[in-house]
Short mmCIF file of C-alpha atoms and ligand atoms in Angstrom, two decimals:
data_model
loop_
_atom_site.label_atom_id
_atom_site.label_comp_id
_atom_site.label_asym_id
_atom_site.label_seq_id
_atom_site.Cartn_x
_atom_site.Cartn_y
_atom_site.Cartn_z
CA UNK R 22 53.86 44.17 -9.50
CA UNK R 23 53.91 40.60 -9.61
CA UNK R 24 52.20 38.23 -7.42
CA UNK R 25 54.66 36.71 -4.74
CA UNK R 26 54.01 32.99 -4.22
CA UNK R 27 55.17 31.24 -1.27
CA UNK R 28 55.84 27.37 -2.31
CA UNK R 29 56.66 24.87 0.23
CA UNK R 30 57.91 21.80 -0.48
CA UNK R 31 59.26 23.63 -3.77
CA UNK R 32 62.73 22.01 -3.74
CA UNK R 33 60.90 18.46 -3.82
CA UNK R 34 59.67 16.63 -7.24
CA UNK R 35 56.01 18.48 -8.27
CA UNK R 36 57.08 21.55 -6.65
CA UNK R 37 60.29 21.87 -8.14
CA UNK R 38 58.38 21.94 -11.45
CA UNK R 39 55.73 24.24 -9.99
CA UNK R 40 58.11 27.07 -9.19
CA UNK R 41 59.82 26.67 -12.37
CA UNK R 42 55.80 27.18 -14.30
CA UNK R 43 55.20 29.65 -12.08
CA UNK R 44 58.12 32.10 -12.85
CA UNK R 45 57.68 31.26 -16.51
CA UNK R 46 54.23 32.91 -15.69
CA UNK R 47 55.79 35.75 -14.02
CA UNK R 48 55.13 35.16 -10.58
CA UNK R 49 57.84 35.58 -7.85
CA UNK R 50 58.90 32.54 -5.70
CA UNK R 51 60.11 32.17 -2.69
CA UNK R 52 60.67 28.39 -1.41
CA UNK R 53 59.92 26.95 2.08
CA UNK R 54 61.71 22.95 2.35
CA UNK R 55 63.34 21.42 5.02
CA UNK R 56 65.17 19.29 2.32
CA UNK R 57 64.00 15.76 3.98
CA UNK R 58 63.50 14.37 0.60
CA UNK R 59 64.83 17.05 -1.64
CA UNK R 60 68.18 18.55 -2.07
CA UNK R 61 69.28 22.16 -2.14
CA UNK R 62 71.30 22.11 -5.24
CA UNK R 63 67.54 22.08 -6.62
CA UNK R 64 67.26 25.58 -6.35
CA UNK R 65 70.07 26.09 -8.48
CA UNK R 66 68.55 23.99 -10.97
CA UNK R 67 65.54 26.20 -11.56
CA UNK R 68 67.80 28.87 -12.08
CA UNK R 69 69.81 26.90 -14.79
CA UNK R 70 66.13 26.61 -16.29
CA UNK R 71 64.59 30.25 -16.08
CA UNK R 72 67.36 31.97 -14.93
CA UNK R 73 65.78 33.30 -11.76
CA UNK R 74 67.62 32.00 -8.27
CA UNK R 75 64.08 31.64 -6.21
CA UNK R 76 64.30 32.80 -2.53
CA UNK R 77 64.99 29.47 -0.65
CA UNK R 78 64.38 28.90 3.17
CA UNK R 79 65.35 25.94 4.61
CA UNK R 80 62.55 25.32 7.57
CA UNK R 81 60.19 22.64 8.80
CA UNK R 82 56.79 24.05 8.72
CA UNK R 83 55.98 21.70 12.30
CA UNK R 84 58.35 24.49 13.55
CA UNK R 85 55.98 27.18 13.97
CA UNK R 86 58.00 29.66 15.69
CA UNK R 87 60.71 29.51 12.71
CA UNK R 88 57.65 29.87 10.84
CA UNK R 89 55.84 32.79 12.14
CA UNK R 90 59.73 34.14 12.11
CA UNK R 91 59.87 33.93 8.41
CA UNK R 92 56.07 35.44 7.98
CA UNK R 93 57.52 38.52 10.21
CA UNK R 94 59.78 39.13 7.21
CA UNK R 95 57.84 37.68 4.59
CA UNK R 96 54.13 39.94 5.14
CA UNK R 97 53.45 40.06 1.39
CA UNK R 98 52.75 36.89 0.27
CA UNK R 99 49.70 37.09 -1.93
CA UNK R 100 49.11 33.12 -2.56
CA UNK R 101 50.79 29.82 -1.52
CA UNK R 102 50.59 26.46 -2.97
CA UNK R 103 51.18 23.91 -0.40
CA UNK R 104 53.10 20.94 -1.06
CA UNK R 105 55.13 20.13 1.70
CA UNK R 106 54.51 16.57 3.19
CA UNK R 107 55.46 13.34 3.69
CA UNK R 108 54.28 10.99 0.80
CA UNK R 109 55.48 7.16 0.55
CA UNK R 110 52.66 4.99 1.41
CA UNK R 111 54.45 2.15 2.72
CA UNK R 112 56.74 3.87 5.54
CA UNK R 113 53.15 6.04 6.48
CA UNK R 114 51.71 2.39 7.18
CA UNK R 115 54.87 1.87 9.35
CA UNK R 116 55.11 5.26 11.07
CA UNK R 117 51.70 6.46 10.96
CA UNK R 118 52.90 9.08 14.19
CA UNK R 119 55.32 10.63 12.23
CA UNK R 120 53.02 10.98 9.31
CA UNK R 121 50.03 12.48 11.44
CA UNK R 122 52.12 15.06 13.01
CA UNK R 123 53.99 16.05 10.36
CA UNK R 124 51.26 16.45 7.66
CA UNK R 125 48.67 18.06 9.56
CA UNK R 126 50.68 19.92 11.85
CA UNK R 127 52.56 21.09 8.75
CA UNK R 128 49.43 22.35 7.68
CA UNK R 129 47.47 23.96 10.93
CA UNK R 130 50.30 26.00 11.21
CA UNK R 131 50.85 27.08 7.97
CA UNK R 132 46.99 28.21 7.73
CA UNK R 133 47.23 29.91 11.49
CA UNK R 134 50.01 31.85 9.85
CA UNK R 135 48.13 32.74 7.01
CA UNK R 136 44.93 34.16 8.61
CA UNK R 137 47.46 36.35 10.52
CA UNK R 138 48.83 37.42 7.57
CA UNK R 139 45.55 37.84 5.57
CA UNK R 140 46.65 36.11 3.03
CA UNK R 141 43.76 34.36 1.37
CA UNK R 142 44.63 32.03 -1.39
CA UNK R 143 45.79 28.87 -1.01
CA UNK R 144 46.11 25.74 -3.56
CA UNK R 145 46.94 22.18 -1.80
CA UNK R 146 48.41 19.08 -2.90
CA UNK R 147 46.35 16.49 -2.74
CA UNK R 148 45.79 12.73 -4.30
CA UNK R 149 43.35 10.40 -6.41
CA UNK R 150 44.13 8.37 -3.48
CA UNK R 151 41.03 9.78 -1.55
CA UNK R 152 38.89 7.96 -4.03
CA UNK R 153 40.13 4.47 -2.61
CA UNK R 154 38.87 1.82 -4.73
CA UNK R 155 36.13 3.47 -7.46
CA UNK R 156 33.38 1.78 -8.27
CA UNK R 157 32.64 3.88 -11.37
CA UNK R 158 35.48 4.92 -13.79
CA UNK R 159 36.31 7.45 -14.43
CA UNK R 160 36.23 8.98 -11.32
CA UNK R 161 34.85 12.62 -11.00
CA UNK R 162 35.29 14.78 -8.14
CA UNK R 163 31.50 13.88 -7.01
CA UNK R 164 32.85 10.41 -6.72
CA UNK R 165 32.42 9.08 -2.86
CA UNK R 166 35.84 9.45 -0.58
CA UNK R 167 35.88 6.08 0.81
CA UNK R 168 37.93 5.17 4.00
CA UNK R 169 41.52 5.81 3.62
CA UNK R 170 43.96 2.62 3.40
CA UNK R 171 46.91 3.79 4.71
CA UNK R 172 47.70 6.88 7.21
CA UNK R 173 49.18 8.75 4.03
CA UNK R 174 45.61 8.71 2.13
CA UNK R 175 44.07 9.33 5.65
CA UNK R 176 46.30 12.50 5.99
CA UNK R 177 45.38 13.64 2.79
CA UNK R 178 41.49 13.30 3.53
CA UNK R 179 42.05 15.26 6.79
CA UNK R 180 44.10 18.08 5.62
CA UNK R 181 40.84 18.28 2.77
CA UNK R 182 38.68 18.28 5.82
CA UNK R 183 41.10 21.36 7.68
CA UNK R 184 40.76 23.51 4.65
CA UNK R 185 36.93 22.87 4.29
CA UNK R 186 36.67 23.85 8.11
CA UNK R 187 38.43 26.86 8.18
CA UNK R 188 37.31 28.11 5.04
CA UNK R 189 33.81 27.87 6.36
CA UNK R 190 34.49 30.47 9.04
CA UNK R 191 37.06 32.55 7.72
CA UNK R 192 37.85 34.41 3.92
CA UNK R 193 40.42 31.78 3.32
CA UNK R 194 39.82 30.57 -0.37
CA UNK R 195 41.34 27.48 -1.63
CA UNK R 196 42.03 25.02 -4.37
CA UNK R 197 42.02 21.33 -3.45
CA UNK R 198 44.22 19.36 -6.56
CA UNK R 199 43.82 15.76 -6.96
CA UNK R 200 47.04 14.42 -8.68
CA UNK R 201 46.64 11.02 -10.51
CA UNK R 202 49.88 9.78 -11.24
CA UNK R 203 52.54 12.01 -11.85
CA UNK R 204 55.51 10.99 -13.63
CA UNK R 205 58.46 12.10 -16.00
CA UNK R 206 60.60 15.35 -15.85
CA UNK R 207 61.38 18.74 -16.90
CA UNK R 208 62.36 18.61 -20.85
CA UNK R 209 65.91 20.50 -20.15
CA UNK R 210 66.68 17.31 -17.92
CA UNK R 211 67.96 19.48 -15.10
CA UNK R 212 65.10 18.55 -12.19
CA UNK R 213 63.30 15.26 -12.01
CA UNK R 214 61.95 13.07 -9.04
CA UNK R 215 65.10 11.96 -6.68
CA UNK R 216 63.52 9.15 -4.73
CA UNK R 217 65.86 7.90 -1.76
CA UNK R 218 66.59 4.54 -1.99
CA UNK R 219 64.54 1.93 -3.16
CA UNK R 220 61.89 3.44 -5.53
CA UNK R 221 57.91 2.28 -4.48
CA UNK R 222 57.04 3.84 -7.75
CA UNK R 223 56.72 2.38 -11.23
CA UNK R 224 58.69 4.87 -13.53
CA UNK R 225 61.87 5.21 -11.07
CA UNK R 226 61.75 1.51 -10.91
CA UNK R 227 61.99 1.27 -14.76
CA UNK R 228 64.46 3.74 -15.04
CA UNK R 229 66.79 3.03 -12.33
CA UNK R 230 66.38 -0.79 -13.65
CA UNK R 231 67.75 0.15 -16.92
CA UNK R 232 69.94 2.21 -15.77
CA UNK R 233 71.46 -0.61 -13.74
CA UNK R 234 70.78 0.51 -10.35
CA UNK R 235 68.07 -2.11 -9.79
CA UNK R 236 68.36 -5.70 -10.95
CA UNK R 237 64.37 -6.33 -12.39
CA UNK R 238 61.60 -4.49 -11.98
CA UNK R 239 58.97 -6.50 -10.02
CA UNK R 240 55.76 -5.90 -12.15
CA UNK R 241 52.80 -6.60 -8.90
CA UNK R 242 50.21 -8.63 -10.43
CA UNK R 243 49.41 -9.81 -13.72
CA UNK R 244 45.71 -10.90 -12.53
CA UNK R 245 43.64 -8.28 -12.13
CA UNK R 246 40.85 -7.94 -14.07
CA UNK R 247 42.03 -6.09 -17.12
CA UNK R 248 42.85 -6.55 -20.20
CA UNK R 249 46.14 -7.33 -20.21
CA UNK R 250 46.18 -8.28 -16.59
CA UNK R 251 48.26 -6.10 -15.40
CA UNK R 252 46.72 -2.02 -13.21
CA UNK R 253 46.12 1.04 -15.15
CA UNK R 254 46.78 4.18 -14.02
CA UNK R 255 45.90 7.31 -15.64
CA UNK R 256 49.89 8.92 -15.65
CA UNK R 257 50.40 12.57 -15.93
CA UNK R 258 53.55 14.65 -17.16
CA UNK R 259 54.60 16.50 -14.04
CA UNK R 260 55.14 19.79 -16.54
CA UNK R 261 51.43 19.42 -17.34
CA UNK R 262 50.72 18.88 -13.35
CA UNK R 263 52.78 21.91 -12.70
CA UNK R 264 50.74 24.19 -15.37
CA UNK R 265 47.51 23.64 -13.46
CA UNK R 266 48.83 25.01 -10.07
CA UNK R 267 49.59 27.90 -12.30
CA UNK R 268 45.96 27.73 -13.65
CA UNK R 269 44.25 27.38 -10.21
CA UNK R 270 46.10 30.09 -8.82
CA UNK R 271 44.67 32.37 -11.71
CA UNK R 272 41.28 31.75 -10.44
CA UNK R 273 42.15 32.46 -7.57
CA UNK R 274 43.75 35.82 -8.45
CA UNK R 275 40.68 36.65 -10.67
CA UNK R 276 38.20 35.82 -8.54
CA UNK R 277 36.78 33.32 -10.92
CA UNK R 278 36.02 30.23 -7.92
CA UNK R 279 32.56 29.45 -7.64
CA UNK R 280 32.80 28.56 -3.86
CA UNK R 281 35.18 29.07 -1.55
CA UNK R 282 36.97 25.45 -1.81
CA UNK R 283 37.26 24.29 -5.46
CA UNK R 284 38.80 20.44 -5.92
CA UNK R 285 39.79 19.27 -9.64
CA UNK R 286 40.92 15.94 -10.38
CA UNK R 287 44.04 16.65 -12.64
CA UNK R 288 44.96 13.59 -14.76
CA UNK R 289 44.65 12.45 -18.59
CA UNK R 290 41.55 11.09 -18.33
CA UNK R 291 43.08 8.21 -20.08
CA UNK R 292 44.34 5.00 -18.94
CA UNK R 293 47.33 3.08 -19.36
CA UNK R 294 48.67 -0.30 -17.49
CA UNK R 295 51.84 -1.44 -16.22
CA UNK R 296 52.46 -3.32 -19.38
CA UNK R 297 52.01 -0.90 -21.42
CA UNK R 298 53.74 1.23 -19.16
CA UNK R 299 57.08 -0.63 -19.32
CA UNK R 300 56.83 -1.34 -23.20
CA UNK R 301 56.02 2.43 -24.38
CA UNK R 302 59.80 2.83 -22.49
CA UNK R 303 61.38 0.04 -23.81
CA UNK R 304 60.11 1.48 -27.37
CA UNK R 305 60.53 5.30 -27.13
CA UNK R 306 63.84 4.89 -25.47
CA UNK R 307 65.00 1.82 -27.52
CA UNK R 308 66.15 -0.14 -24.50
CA UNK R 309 65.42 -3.01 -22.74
CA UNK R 310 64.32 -3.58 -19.23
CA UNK R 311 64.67 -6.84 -17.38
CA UNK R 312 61.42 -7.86 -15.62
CA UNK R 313 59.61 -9.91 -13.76
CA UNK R 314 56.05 -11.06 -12.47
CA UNK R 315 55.03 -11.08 -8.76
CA UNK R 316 52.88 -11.08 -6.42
CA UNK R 317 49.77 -8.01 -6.35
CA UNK R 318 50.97 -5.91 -3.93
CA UNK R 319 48.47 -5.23 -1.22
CA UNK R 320 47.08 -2.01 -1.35
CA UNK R 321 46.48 -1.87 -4.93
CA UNK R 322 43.59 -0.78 -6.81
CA UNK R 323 43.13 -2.85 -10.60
CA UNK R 324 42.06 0.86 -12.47
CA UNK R 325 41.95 4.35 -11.60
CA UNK R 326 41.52 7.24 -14.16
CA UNK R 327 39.93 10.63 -14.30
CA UNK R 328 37.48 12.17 -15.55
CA UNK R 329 38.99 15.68 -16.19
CA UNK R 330 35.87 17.82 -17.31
CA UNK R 331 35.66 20.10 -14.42
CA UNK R 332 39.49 21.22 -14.67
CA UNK R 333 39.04 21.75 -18.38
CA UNK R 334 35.96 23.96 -18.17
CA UNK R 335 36.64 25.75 -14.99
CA UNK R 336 40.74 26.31 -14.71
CA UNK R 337 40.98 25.99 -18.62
CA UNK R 338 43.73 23.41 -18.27
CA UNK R 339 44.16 20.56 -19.98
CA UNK R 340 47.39 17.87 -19.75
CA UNK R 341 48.54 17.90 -23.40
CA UNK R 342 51.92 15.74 -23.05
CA UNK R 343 51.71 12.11 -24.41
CA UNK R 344 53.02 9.01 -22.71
CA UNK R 345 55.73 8.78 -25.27
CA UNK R 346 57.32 12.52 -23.67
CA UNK R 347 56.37 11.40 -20.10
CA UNK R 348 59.19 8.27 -20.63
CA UNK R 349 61.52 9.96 -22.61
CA UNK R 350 61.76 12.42 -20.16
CA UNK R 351 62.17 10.61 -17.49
CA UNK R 352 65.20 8.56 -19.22
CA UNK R 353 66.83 11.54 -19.84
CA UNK R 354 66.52 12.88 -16.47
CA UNK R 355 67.97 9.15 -14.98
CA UNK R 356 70.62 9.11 -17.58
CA UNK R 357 71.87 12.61 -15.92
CA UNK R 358 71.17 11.76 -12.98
CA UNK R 359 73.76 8.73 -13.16
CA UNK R 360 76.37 11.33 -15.15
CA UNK R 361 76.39 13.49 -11.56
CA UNK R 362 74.15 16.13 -12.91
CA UNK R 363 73.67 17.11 -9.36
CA UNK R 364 77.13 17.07 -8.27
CA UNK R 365 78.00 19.65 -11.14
N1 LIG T 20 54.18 -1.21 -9.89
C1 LIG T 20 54.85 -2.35 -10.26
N2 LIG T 20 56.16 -2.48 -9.87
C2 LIG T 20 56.80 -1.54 -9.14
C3 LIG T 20 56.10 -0.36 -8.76
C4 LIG T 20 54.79 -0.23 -9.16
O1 LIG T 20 54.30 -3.23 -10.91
O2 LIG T 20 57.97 -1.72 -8.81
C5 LIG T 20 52.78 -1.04 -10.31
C6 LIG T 20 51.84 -0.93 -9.14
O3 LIG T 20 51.47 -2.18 -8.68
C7 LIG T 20 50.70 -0.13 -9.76
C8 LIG T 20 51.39 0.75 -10.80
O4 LIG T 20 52.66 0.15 -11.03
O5 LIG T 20 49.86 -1.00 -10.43
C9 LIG T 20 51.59 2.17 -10.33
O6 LIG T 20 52.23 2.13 -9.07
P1 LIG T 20 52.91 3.43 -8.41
O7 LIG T 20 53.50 3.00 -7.11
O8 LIG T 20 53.80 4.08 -9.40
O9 LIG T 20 51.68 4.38 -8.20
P2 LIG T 20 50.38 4.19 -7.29
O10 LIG T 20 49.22 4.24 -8.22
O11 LIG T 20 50.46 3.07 -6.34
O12 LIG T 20 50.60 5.47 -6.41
C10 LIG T 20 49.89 6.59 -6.57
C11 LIG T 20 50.77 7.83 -6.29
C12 LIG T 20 51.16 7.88 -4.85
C13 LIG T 20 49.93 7.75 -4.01
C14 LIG T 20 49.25 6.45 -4.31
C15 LIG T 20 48.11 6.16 -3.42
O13 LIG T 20 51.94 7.79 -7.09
O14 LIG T 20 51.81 9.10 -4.55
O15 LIG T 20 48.83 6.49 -5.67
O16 LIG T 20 47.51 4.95 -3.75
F1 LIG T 20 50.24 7.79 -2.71
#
């Protein structure tokens, strides 16, 4: 029989490509989104990919009567990866209510559902964004978790904190995942990241820029101290992202964790700046984008990459897509994006 894996958020951008690696893998799906920042048509998207329709249930996990409503009927779940959250670091700064309630409430009840359940296994979404500013690169998961900059990163620290905490006192296990920076999109072009409005994020400010949608991409600093000026990231094909939920849920499944919370930082391990960011897209894509220079933009950190030993050794996983395929694919994906892929 095959594992059934509850995903929520799964409609959204990582966990769109999460359910589609998972029933490549085998496992059955079943979706849990309240479509704030995704769109249903997503689900039929997947099953354009693998031809399997996942199970799709539109609910806010804050509700926890809906919730426990949908455990009633749903009482053989063996795993669930948790994505489900708000996530733009700006608006958090604005709205930091909203994004306490909804993040960790989001959570607390989906882990008081669980333990009635007894359903054990759980992998979470987290971010490099616990790391703050590192003063050693690259950053391993020993490196310290500094105080968060913006009630986003704080939520993301706390939810880390709920997991530890319960799994101390209960036979929850879990897998903590530190994303670096995820970008591009599936290779068939049929699900990508569908930011609303204005994009706070590099790659859909590239794309939509040469698409036309945006005018010039602001590039946030040129002097920082590196060696073209402008940050480095370490960017990460969101396929490759998506393999290593499929990865950490093996462990789980095969009792292979060590201790009952396991975190992995899941990047390249390899750097890249803005610059060379925005050129690698002009090049692989043969186009041009209009851009600027501007201000830094407050909040940023000049570096941040992973080291990715642990995840390599322990959840054999490694991120084998090169920038080149990140860029490409997320061209195509904008190009059918702005041809009403979704609308078809
Ligand atoms: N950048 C620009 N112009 C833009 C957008 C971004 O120059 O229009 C630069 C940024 O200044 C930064 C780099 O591109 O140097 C990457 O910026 P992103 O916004 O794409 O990514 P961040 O590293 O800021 O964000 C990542 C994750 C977020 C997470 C955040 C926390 O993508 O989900 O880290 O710091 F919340």
């Amino acid at each position: 029989m095959a594992h059934k894996i509850l995903v929520t958020g799964g409609t959204g951008y990582i966990g769109s490509h999460t359910v589609v690696e998972l029933q490549k893998s085998g496992f059955e799906v079943i979706i849990i989104d309240d479509l704030s920042n995704s769109r249903q048509q997503v689900v039929t998207q997947i099953e354009k990919i693998t031809g399997i329709k996942p199970d799709f249930h539109k609910i806010n996990l804050c509700d926890h009567s809906k919730l426990r409503s949908f455990f009633n009927s749903h009482n053989d779940i063996d795993g669930v990866i948790h994505f489900a959250a708000l996530k733009a670091v700006g608006e958090s700064v604005r709205f930091p209510l909203i994004y306490y309630n909804n993040n960790l409430q989001a959570l607390i009840n989906l882990l008081d559902s669980l333990a009635i359940l007894r359903c054990n296994n759980i992998v979470f979404s987290s971010s490099c964004t616990v790391y703050g500013e590192p003063e050693k690169l690259p950053v391993t998961e020993e490196s310290p978790i500094i105080k968060a900059s913006s009630p986003y990163s704080n939520t993301k620290q706390i939810c880390e904190e709920i997991i530890e905490d319960v799994s101390r006192i209960t036979p929850l296990r879990s897998i903590i995942l530190r994303y670096f920076n995820p970008i591009g999109a599936h290779e068939s072009g049929l699900i990508g990241e569908l930011p609303i409005g204005k994009p706070n994020n590099l790659v859909p400010f590239i794309t939509q820029t040469a698409i036309g949608k945006q005018k010039t991409l602001e590039v946030f600093g040129n002097d920082y101290n590196t060696p073209d000026g402008t940050c480095i990231r370490d960017y990460i094909h969101v396929v490759d992202l998506a393999q290593a939920h499929v990865s950490a849920l093996q462990r789980l499944f095969n009792k292979e964790h060590e201790s009952r919370v396991e975190t992995y930082n899941l990047g390249t391990g390899r750097g890249y700046s803005v610059l060379e960011v925005l050129n690698t897209f002009e090049k692989v894509n043969n186009i041009k984008v209009s851009h600027t220079f501007s201000q830094r933009r407050p909040g940023d950190v000049p570096a941040v990459y992973a080291n990715v030993d642990k995840a390599k050794t322990k959840l054999k996983w490694v991120a084998t897509k090169s920038l080149e395929e990140m860029l490409s694919s997320a061209w195509l994906w904008e190009k059918n994006l702005s041809e009403g892929i979704l609308r078809k």
